[in-house]
Structure formats: structure tokens, C-alpha cells
Tab-separated table of C-alpha atoms and ligand atoms in Angstrom:
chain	number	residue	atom	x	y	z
A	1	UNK	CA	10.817	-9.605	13.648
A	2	UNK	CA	9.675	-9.156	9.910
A	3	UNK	CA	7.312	-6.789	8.737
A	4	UNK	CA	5.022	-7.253	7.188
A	5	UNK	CA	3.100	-10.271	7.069
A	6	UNK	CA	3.870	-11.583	3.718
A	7	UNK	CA	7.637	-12.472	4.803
A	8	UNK	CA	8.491	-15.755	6.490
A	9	UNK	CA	11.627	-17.698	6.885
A	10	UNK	CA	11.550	-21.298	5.591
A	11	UNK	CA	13.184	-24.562	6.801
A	12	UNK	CA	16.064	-23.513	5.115
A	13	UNK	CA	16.325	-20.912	6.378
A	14	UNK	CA	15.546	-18.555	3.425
A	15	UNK	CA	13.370	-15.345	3.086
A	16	UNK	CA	9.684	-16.314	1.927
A	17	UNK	CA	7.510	-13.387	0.145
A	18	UNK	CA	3.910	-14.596	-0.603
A	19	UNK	CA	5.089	-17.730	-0.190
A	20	UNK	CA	7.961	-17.848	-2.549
A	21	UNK	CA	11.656	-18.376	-1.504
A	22	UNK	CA	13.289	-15.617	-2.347
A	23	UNK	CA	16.480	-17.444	-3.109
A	24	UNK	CA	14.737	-19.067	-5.758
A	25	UNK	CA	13.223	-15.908	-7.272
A	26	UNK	CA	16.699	-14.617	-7.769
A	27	UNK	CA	17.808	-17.799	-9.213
A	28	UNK	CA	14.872	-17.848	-11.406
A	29	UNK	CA	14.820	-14.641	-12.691
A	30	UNK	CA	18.090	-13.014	-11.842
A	31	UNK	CA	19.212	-9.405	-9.481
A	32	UNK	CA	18.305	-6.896	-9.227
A	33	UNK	CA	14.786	-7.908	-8.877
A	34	UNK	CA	11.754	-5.865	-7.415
A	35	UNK	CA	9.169	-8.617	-5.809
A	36	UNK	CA	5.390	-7.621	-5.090
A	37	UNK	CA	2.718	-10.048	-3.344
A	38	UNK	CA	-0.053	-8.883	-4.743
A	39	UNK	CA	-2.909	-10.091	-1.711
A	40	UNK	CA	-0.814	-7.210	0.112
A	41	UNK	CA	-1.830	-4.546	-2.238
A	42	UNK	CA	-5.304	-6.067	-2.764
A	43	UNK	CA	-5.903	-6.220	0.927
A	44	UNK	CA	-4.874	-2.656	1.576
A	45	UNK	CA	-7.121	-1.311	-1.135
A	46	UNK	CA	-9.882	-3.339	0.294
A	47	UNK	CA	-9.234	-2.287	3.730
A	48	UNK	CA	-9.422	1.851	2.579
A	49	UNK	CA	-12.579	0.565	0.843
A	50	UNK	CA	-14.121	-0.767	3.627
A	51	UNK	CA	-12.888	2.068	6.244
A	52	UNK	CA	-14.605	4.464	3.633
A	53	UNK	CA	-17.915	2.690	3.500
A	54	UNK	CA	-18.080	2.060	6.954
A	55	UNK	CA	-17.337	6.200	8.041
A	56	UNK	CA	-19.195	8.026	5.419
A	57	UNK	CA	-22.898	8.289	5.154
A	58	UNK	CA	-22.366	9.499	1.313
A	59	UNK	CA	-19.787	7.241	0.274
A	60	UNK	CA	-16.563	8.290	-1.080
A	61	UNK	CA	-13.585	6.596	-3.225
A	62	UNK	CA	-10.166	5.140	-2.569
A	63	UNK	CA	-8.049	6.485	-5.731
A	64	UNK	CA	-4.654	4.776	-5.645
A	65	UNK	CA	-1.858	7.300	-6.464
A	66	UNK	CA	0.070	5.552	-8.882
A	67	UNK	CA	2.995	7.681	-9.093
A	68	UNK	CA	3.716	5.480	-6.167
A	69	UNK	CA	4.339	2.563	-8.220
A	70	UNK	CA	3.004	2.616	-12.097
A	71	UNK	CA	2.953	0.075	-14.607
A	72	UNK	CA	0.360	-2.091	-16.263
A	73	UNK	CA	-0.578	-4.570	-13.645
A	74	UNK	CA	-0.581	-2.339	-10.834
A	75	UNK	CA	-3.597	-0.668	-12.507
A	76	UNK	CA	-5.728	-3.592	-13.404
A	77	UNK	CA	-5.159	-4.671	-9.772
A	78	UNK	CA	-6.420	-1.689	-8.941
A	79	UNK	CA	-9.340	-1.186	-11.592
A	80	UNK	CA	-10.607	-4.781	-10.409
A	81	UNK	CA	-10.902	-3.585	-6.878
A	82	UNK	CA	-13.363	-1.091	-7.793
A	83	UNK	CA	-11.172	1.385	-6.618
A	84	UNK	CA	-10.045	5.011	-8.658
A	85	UNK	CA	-6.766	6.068	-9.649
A	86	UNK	CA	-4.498	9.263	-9.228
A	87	UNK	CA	-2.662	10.131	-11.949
A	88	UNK	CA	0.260	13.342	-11.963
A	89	UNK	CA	1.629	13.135	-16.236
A	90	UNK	CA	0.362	11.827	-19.526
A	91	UNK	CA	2.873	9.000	-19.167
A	92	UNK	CA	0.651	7.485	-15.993
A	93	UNK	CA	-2.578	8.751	-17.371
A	94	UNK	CA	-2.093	6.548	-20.631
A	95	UNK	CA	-0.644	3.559	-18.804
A	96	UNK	CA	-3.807	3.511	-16.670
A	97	UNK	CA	-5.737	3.970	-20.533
A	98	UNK	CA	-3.724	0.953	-21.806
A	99	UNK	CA	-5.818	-1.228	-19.715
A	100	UNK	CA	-8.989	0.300	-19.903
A	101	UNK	CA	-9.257	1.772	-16.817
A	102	UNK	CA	-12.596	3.068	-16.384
A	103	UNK	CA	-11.905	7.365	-17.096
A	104	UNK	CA	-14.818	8.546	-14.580
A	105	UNK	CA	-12.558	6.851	-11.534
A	106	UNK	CA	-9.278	8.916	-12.937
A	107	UNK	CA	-7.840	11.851	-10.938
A	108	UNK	CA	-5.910	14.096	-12.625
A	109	UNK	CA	-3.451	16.034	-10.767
A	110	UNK	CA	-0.200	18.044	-11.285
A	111	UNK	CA	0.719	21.613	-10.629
A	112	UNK	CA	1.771	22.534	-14.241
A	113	UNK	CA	0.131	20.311	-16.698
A	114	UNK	CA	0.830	20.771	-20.456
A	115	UNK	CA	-1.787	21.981	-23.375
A	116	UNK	CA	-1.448	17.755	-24.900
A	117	UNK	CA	-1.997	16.434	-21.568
A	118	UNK	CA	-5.450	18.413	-20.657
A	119	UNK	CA	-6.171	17.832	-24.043
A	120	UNK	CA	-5.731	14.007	-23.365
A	121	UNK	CA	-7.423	14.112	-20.020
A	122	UNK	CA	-10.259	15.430	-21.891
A	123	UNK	CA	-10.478	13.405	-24.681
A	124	UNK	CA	-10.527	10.328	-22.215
A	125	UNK	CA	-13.069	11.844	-19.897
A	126	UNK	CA	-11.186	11.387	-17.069
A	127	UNK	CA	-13.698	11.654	-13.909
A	128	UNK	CA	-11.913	14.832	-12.354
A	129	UNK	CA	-9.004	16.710	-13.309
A	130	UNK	CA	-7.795	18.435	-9.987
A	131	UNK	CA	-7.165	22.380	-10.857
A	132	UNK	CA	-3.891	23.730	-9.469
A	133	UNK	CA	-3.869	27.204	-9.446
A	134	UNK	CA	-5.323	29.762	-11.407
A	135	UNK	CA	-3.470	30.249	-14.585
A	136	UNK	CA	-4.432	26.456	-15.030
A	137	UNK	CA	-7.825	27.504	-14.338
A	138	UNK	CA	-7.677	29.819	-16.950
A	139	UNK	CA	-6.106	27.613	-19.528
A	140	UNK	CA	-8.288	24.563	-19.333
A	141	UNK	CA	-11.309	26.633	-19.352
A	142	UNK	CA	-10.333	27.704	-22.833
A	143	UNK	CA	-8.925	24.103	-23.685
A	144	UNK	CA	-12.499	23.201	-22.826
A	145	UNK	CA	-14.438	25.614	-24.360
A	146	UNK	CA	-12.622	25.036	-27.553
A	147	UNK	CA	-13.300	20.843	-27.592
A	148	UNK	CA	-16.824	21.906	-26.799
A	149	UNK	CA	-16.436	20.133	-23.234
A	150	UNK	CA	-16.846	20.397	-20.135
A	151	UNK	CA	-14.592	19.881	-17.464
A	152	UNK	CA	-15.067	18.398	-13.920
A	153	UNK	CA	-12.717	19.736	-11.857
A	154	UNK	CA	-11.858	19.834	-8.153
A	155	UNK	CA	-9.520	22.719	-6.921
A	156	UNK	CA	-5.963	21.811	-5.479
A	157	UNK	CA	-6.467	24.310	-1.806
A	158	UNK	CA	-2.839	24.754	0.240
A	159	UNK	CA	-4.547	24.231	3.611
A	160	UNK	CA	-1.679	25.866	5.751
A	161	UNK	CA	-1.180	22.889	7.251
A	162	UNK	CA	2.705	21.788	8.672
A	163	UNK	CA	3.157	18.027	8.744
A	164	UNK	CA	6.201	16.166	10.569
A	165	UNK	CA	7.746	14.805	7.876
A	166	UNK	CA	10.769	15.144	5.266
A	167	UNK	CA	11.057	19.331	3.483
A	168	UNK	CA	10.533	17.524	0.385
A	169	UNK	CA	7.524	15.435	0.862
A	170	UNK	CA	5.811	17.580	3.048
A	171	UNK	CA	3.018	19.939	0.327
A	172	UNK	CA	0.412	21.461	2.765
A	173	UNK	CA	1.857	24.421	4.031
A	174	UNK	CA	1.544	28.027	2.837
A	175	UNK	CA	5.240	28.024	1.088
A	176	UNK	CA	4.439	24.773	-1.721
A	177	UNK	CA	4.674	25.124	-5.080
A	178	UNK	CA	1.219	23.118	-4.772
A	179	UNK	CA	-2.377	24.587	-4.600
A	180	UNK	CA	-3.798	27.686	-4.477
A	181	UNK	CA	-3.193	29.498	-1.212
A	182	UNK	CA	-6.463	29.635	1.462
A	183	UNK	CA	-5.269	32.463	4.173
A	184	UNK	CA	-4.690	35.347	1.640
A	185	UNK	CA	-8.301	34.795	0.280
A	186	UNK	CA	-6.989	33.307	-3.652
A	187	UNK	CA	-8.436	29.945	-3.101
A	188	UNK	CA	-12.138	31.982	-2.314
A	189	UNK	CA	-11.002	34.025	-5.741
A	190	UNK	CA	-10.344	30.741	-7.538
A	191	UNK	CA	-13.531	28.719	-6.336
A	192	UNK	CA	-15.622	32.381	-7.497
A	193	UNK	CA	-13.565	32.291	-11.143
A	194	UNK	CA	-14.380	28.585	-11.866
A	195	UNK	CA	-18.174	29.005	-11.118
A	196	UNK	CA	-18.437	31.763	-13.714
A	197	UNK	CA	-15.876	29.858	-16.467
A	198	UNK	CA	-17.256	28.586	-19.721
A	199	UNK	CA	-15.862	24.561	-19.890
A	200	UNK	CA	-15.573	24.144	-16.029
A	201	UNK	CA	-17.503	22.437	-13.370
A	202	UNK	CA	-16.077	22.727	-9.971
A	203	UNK	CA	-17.307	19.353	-8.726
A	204	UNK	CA	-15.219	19.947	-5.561
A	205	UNK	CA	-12.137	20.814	-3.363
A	206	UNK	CA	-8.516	18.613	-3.092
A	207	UNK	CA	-5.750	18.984	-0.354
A	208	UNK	CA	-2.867	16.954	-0.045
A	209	UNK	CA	-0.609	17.656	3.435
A	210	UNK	CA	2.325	15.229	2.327
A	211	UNK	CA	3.716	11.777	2.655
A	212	UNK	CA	4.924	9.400	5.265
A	213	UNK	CA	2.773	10.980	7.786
A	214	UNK	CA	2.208	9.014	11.120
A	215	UNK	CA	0.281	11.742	12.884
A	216	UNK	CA	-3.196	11.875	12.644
A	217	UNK	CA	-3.633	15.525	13.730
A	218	UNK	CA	-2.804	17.157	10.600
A	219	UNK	CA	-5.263	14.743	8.549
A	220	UNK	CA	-7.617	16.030	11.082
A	221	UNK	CA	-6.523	19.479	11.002
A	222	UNK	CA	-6.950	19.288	7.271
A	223	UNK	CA	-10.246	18.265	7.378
A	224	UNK	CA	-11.508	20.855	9.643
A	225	UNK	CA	-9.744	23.451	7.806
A	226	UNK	CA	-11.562	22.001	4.661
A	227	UNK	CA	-15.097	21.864	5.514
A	228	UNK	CA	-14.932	25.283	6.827
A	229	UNK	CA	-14.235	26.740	3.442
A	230	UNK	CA	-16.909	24.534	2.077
A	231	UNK	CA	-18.695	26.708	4.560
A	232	UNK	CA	-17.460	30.392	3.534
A	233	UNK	CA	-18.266	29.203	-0.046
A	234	UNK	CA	-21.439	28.547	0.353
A	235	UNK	CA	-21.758	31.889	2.679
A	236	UNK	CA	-20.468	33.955	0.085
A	237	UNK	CA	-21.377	31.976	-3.263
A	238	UNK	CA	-24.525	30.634	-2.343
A	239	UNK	CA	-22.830	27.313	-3.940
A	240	UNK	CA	-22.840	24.271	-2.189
A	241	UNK	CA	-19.745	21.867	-2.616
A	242	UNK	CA	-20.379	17.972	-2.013
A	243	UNK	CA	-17.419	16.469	-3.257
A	244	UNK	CA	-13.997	16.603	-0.902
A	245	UNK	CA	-10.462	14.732	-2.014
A	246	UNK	CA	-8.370	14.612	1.108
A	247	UNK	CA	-4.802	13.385	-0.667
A	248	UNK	CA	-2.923	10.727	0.589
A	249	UNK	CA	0.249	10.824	2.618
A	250	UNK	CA	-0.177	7.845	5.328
A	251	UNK	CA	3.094	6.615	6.598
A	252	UNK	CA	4.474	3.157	6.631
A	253	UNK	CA	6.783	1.137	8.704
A	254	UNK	CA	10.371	0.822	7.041
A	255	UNK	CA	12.197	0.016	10.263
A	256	UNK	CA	10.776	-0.861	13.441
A	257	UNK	CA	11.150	2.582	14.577
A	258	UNK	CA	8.302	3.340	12.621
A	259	UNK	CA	4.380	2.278	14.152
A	260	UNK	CA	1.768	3.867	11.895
A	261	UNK	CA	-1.797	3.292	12.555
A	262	UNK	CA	-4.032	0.757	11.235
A	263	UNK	CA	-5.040	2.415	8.131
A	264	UNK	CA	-8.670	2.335	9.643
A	265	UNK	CA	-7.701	3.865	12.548
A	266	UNK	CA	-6.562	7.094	10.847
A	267	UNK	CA	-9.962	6.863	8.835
A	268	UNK	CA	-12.210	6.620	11.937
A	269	UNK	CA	-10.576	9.304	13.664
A	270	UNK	CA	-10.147	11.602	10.918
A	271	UNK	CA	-14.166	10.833	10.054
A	272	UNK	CA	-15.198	11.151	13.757
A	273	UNK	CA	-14.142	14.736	13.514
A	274	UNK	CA	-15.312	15.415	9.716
A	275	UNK	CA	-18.990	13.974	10.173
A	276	UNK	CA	-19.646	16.029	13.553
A	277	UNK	CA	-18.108	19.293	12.014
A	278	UNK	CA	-20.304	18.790	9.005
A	279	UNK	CA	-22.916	18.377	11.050
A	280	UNK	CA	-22.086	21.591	13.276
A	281	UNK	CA	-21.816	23.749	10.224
A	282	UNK	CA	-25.683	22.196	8.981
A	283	UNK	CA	-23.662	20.578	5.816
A	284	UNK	CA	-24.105	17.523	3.958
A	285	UNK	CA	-21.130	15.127	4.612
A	286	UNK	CA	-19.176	15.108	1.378
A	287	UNK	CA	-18.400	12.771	-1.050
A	288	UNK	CA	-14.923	11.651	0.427
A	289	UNK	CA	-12.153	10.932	-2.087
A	290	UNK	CA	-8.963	9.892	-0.434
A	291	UNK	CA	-5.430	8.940	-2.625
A	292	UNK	CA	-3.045	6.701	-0.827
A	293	UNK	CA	0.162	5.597	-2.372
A	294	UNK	CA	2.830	4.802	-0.586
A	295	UNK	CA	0.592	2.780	1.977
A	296	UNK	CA	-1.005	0.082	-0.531
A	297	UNK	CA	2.350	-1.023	-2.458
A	298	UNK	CA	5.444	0.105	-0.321
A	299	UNK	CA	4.585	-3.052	2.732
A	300	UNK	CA	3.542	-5.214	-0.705
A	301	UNK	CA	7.681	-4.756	-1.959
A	302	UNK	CA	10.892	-5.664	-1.609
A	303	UNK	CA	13.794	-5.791	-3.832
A	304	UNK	CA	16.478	-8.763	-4.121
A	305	UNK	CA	20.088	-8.077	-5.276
A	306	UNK	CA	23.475	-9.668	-5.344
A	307	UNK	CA	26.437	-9.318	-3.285
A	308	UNK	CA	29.199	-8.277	-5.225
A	309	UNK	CA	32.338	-6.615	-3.484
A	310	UNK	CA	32.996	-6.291	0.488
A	311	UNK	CA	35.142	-3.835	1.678
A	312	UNK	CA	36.590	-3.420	5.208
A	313	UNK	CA	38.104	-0.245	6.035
A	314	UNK	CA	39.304	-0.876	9.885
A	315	UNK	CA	38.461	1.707	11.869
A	316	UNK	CA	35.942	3.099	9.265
A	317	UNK	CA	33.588	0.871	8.252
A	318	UNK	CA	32.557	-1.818	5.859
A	319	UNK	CA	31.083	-1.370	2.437
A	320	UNK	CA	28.890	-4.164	1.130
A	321	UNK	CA	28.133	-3.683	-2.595
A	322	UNK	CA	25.177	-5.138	-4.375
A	323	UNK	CA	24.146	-4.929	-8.264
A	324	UNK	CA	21.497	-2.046	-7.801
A	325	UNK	CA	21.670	1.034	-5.908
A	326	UNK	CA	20.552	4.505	-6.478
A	327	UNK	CA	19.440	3.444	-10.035
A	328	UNK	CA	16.426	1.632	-9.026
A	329	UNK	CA	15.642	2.523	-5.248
A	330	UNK	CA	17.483	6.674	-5.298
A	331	UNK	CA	15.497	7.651	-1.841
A	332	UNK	CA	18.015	7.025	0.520
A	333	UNK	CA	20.243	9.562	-1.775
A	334	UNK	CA	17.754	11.455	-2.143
A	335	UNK	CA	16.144	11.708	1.549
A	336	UNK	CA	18.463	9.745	3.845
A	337	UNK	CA	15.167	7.029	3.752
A	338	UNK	CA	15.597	4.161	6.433
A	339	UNK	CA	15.085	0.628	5.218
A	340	UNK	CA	15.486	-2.879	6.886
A	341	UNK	CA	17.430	-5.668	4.703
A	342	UNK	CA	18.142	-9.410	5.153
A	343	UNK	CA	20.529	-11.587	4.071
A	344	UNK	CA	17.531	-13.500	2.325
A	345	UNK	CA	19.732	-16.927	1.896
A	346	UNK	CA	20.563	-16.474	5.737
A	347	UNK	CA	17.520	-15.430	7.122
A	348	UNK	CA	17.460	-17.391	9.706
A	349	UNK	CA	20.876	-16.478	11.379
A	350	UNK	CA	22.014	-13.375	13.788
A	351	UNK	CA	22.170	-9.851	12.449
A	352	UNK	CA	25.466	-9.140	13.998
A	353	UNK	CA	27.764	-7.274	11.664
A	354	UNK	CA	27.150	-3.391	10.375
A	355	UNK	CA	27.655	-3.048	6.690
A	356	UNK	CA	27.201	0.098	4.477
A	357	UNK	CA	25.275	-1.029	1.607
A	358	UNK	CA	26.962	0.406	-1.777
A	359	UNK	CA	25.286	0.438	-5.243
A	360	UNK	CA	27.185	0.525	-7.854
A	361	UNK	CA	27.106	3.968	-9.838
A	362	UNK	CA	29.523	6.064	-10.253
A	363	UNK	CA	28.859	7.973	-7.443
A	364	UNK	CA	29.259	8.068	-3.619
A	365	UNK	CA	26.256	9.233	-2.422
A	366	UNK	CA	25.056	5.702	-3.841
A	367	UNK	CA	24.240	4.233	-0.676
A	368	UNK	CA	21.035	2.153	0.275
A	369	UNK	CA	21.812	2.254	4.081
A	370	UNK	CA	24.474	3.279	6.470
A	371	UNK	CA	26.128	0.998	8.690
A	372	UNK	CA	23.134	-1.551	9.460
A	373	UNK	CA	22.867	-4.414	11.208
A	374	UNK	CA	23.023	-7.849	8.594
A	375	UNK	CA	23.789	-11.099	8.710
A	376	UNK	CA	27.924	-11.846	8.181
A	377	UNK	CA	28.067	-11.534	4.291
A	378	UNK	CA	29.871	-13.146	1.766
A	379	UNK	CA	29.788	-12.429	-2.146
A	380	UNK	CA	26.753	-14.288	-3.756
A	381	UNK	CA	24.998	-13.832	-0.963
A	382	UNK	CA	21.397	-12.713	-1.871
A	383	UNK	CA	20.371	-9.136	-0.095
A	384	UNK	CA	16.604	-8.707	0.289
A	385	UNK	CA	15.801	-4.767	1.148
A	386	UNK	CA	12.623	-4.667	2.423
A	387	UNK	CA	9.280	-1.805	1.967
A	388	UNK	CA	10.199	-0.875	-1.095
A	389	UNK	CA	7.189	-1.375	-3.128
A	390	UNK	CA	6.790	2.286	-3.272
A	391	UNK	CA	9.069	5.365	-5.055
A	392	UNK	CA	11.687	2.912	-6.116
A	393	UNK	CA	10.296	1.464	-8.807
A	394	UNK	CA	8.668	4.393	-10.256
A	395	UNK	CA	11.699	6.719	-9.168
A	396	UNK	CA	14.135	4.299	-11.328
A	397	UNK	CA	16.324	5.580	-13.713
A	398	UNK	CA	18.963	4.694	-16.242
A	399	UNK	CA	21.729	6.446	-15.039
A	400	UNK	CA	25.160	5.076	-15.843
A	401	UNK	CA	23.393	3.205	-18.219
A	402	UNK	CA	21.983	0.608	-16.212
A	403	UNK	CA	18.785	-1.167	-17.372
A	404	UNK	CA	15.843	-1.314	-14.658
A	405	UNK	CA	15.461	-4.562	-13.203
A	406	UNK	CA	12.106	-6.836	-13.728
A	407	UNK	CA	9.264	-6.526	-11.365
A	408	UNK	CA	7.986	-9.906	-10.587
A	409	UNK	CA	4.186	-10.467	-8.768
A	410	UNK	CA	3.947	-13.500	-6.088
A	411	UNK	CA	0.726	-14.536	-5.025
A	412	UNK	CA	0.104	-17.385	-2.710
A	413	UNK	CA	3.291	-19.282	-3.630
A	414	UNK	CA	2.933	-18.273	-7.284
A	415	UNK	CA	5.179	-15.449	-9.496
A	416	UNK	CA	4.717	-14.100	-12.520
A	417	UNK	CA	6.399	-11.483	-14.555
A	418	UNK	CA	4.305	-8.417	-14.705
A	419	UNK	CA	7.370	-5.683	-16.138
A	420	UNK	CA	10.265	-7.226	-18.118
A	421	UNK	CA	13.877	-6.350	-17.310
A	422	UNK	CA	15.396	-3.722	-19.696
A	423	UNK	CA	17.746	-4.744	-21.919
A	424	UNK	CA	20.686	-3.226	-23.147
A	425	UNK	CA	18.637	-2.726	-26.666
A	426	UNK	CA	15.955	-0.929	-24.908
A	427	UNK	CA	18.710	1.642	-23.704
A	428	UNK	CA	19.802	2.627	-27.106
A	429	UNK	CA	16.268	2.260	-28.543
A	430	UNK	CA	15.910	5.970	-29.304
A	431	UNK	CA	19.426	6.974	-29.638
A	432	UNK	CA	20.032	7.977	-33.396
B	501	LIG	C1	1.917	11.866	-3.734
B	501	LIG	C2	0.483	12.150	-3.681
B	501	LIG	C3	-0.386	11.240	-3.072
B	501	LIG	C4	0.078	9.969	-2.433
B	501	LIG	O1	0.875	10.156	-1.315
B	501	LIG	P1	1.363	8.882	-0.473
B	501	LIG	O2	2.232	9.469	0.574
B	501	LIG	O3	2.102	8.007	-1.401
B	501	LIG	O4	0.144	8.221	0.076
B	501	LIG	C5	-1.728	11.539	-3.089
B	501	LIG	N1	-2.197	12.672	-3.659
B	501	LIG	C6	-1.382	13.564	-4.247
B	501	LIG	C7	-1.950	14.780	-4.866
B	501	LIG	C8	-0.016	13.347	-4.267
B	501	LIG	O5	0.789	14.249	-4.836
């Protein structure tokens, strides 16, 4: 019944994470409260790692993207792995530099990125700053030339490829405000331009379909479609690319409606196809680089609140409100998200009522789920909502004034604070 591993219910009856009673967590160190087991996250990046060494002749790199879920910790989990990371702003890109994460394993990525933050990216030395679209181009190529550097870059291609999943999360097809476009002939244009640039050295090519992906046709399809331009280029340029980022994207299980892959599974299949079209087309296999977010910290979360208020309306329905909401997990505002929640201090009983779950902004599209199956609830009651180690703590904000909640790391029985809660200081902390 609970997904994933890392949750148990003890003998009394009380959702385990890692180990840890929940109950006690929230006890310990209060609601809301985001939870993380750490083995999950170190285990998924291991498992990419391995998938990657075990279907590519030449190797590759599994760069977390940590607009997924950003903060201190998360990066020197992932730095110790060996593993890379993807950065989209300054803000992540100097979070990952306040722990010394090695700059040749940094991505940069982002479709307008500012003068200060290709500055910073090349200050660092970050390892590859992924080109957008041309006016970028054009712009760090003088950035460059003027810091007497040189920049490795990879180009950002819009594959034209349409993956099942939400409008907003899907990037790959022809109409994104992502990439530079392949079917019109640009992204041949762009890969030409950044040969001949002063400051640049195209390293390689990027594509990212989009997120929450279950499918492994479009990976596949995205693959293909990659490798052949690697082909044209090197028809028309003479210049042989080794170096391919294939983006992130893989889906996880939020409800058990959901049944993604193995995360090795997509890799085999989607290297099956890559190594024999390489072949085919008499080119080296490249480099792979692949960026997972969602998939190593969403399983690895979950986040505890409080049960404030209950509402009946007969006939209607019956609003359960907690002491978060949209303010630290906004996707089901945002994109209607399913999620599964347990009554974590009554774990071990029936899910047979259907509750709304309310935050508490001002605001009525500040729901976490619609009429879902719980355990009878009563106020103090501790709600666990589970999967949400990804784009809730990292899509927080402080509206209505509410502080973000703590994130707390459990390991084998163990937690440890690894972000404070906000204060009501830290609010005000820039107001004049
Ligand atoms: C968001 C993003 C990812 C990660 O996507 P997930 O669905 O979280 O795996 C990887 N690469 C790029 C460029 C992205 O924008």
C-alpha cells in the first residue's frame, strides 16, 4: 500500500520515514515540516550512475537538476556521489558554489540568462553552460571574449518532440519558449555561428522533452532525432560532436495510478536504440549527459502538517484544513497535481472518509487534494502528504506572509536539520 519503500507503519500504528516516526518528527520539530530520507536520494543517483556505466561504451554523467529541490545539503549529497549538477539562476548556481561543488560537473541552463549570471558562470568555470538560442549565443560570445575566456557550451535543440504530459511541463515541441528550433534549419544556423565565435566551444548538443514523463517513446524519439543532427552536422560542418545532454523529465508515482519504469529500464531501452543508431550512422557513441530531477528527490519526500479546522458541508463536501498549503507545496494550484496522504498518527486504520484538503491562504484555489480518501480526522491529527520531495520545496513561497517550514533529513532512524524554518524576522529582513 505505501510507496515508496522508505515508509512503514509501526506498532503503533504511526507513519515511519527512514525509520523515524513521523509523529515524533512533528512533535520534535513542529508543522509544517518537509521530511527527506536521504538513502532514497543516494540510491537513485547511484542507480542513474550505474544504468549510465553499464549502457554507454563512452561514459556519460548523471547531473541532478536541482531546481527540483535546492538547498545546501541536497548538493553535497549530490557532489559526494560523484554525480554533476543542473543549475537554471545565479541563486542555484551559488548555492551549489557554497559547498564547493566541483564547477567542471555544473550545467548551466536557462533560456534568458542575465549579463552577472554568465559572468558568474564564467568566473566559476562551470563545466558547460547550455546555450539557448541565438541572441544568447551572441551575448556570451562577447561576455567571453571580453574576460579573455572561453566558453564550453552545449546548444539547447527543440527536438519537435510532443510528450504526454501537463501544457506546462511539457518543453520539446516546436511551440516552447525553450531551444533553438531544429525543422526550420536555426538549430544547423546556430551550431555553424558557435563554431566560428571568438569565446565559444560547442562541446555539444542538449534537449529536454519535459517532466513527469512515463513513456519511453519520446526519450527514444528524442534520441534518434538527436544523433541524426549530430549526423547533418558533421555532413555539412565537417565537425564532429561527442558530447549529448538528453534532459531529464522521468515520471514518478504520486498515486497508485501512476507505474513508471525502473529508472534503468528507461535507460536500457532508450540506449538500445541510441548505441545501434550511432552505430548505423558510423558515429562514435556520445558522451551521454542525462539531468533528472523530479525522479531522485520527489519518492525521497513527504511533508507533515497539522490538522486545524474540519468542515462538513452536507451534500457538498468536507474541507480538512492543515497549517501549509499552496505556500509550500503550490502544484496542485498550479497543475491540478495528484498526491496520496495519510493520517500519519493513524496509519494503520481504514481510509474511509473523502476530505478536501484546505491550506490556509487567503485563497480558494488553496487546495492540496480534492475529495480523497483518509483516515476519519480529527483536529491535531498529524497529515503526512506523500512524493513531495520535488517542486514543493523549491516552488515555496511567502505569500500571506507565511514563513517556509524546516526541511529535516532522516537516515536510517536518524534526523537532522539540514534548512531551518523561517522566522518571522527573516520575513521582514529586507523590508526598510
Ligand atoms: C526541469 C529540467 C530537468 C529536470 O526535469 P525532471 O522532470 O525534474 O526530471 C532537466 N533538465 C532541464 C533543462 C530542465 O529544465
Amino acid at each position: 500500500m505505501l510507496y515508496p519503500e522508505t515508509l512503514n507503519v509501526n506498532e503503533h500504528g504511526h507513519l515511519t520515514i527512514g525509520g523515524c516516526d513521523t509523529v515524533e518528527l512533528a512533535n520534535r520539530y513542529g508543522t509544517p515540516l518537509y521530511v527527506m530520507d536521504e538513502n532514497v536520494i543516494r540510491k537513485a543517483l547511484r542507480d542513474y550512475k550505474k544504468s549510465i556505466d553499464e549502457n554507454y561504451q563512452n561514459g556519460g554523467m548523471v547531473a541532478y537538476a536541482s531546481k527540483a529541490c535546492c538547498f545546501k545539503e541536497i548538493c553535497r549529497i549530490v557532489m559526494q556521489e560523484g554525480c554533476g549538477i543542473d543549475v537554471v539562476s545565479g541563486g542555484e548556481l551559488y548555492t551549489a558554489m557554497q559547498v564547493g561543488f566541483p564547477a567542471e560537473r555544473i550545467y548551466f541552463h536557462g533560456n534568458n540568462k542575465t549579463v552577472a549570471e554568465l559572468r558568474m558562470a564564467l568566473d566559476y568555470g562551470v563545466g558547460r553552460i547550455v546555450v539557448d538560442n541565438i541572441t544568447e549565443l551572441h551575448l556570451l560570445s562577447e561576455i567571453a571574449a571580453s574576460m579573455e575566456k572561453t566558453a564550453d557550451i552545449y546548444l539547447r535543440i527543440t527536438p519537435g518532440i510532443e510528450a504526454h504530459t501537463h501544457d506546462f511541463i511539457k518543453t520539446g515541441q516546436i511551440d516552447s519558449k525553450f531551444g533553438i528550433t531544429l525543422e526550420n534549419g536555426d538549430a544547423l544556423n546556430a551550431v555553424k555561428t558557435a563554431t566560428e565565435l571568438i569565446g565559444i566551444s560547442l562541446k555539444g548538443l542538449h534537449c529536454h522533452i519535459g517532466s513527469q514523463i512515463f513513456d519511453e517513446q519520446p526519450f527514444i524519439h528524442a534520441a534518434e532525432v538527436m544523433l541524426n543532427f549530430i549526423a547533418q552536422i558533421r555532413e555539412q560542418t565537417g565537425v564532429v560532436l561527442n558530447e549529448l545532454n538528453l534532459g531529464g523529465g522521468f515520471g514518478v508515482r504520486y498515486t497508485d495510478k501512476d507505474s513508471p519504469k525502473e529508472y534503468s529500464e528507461y535507460m536500457r531501452l532508450v540506449s538500445a536504440v541510441l548505441n545501434e543508431k550511432a552505430e548505423k550512422l558510423n558515429l562514435p557513441v556520445p558522451y551521454i549527459v542525462i539531468e533528472p530531477g523530479r525522479s531522485i528527490v520527489a519518492p525521497a519526500g513527504i511533508t507533515l502538517y497539522t490538522v486545524g479546522s474540519i468542515k462538513e458541508i452536507p451534500g457538498i463536501r468536507s474541507y480538512l484544513s492543515i497549517d501549509g498549503g499552496m505556500t509550500d507545496n503550490p502544484r496542485y494550484a498550479l497543475y491540478k497535481s495528484p498526491y496520496t496522504a495519510v493520517v500519519a498518527n493513524k496509519a494503520d486504520r481504514p481510509a474511509d472518509c473523502v476530505y478536501t484538503i484546505a491550506g490556509r491562504c487567503c485563497e480558494s484555489g488553496d487546495l492540496i487534494q480534492e475529495n480523497i480518501k483518509l483516515q476519519r480526522c480529527q483536529r491535531g491529527d498529524i497529515l503526512a502528504v506523500l512524493t513531495t520531495g520535488a517542486y514543493n520545496y523549491s516552488m515555496s513561497s511567502n505569500y500571506n506572509r507565511i514563513p517556509r517550514p524546516a526541511v529535516v533529513m532522516v537516515r536510517d532512524g536518524v534526523s537532522r536539520i539540514v534548512v531551518k524554518a523561517e522566522s518571522y524576522e527573516d520575513l521582514v529582513r529586507n523590508d526598510i
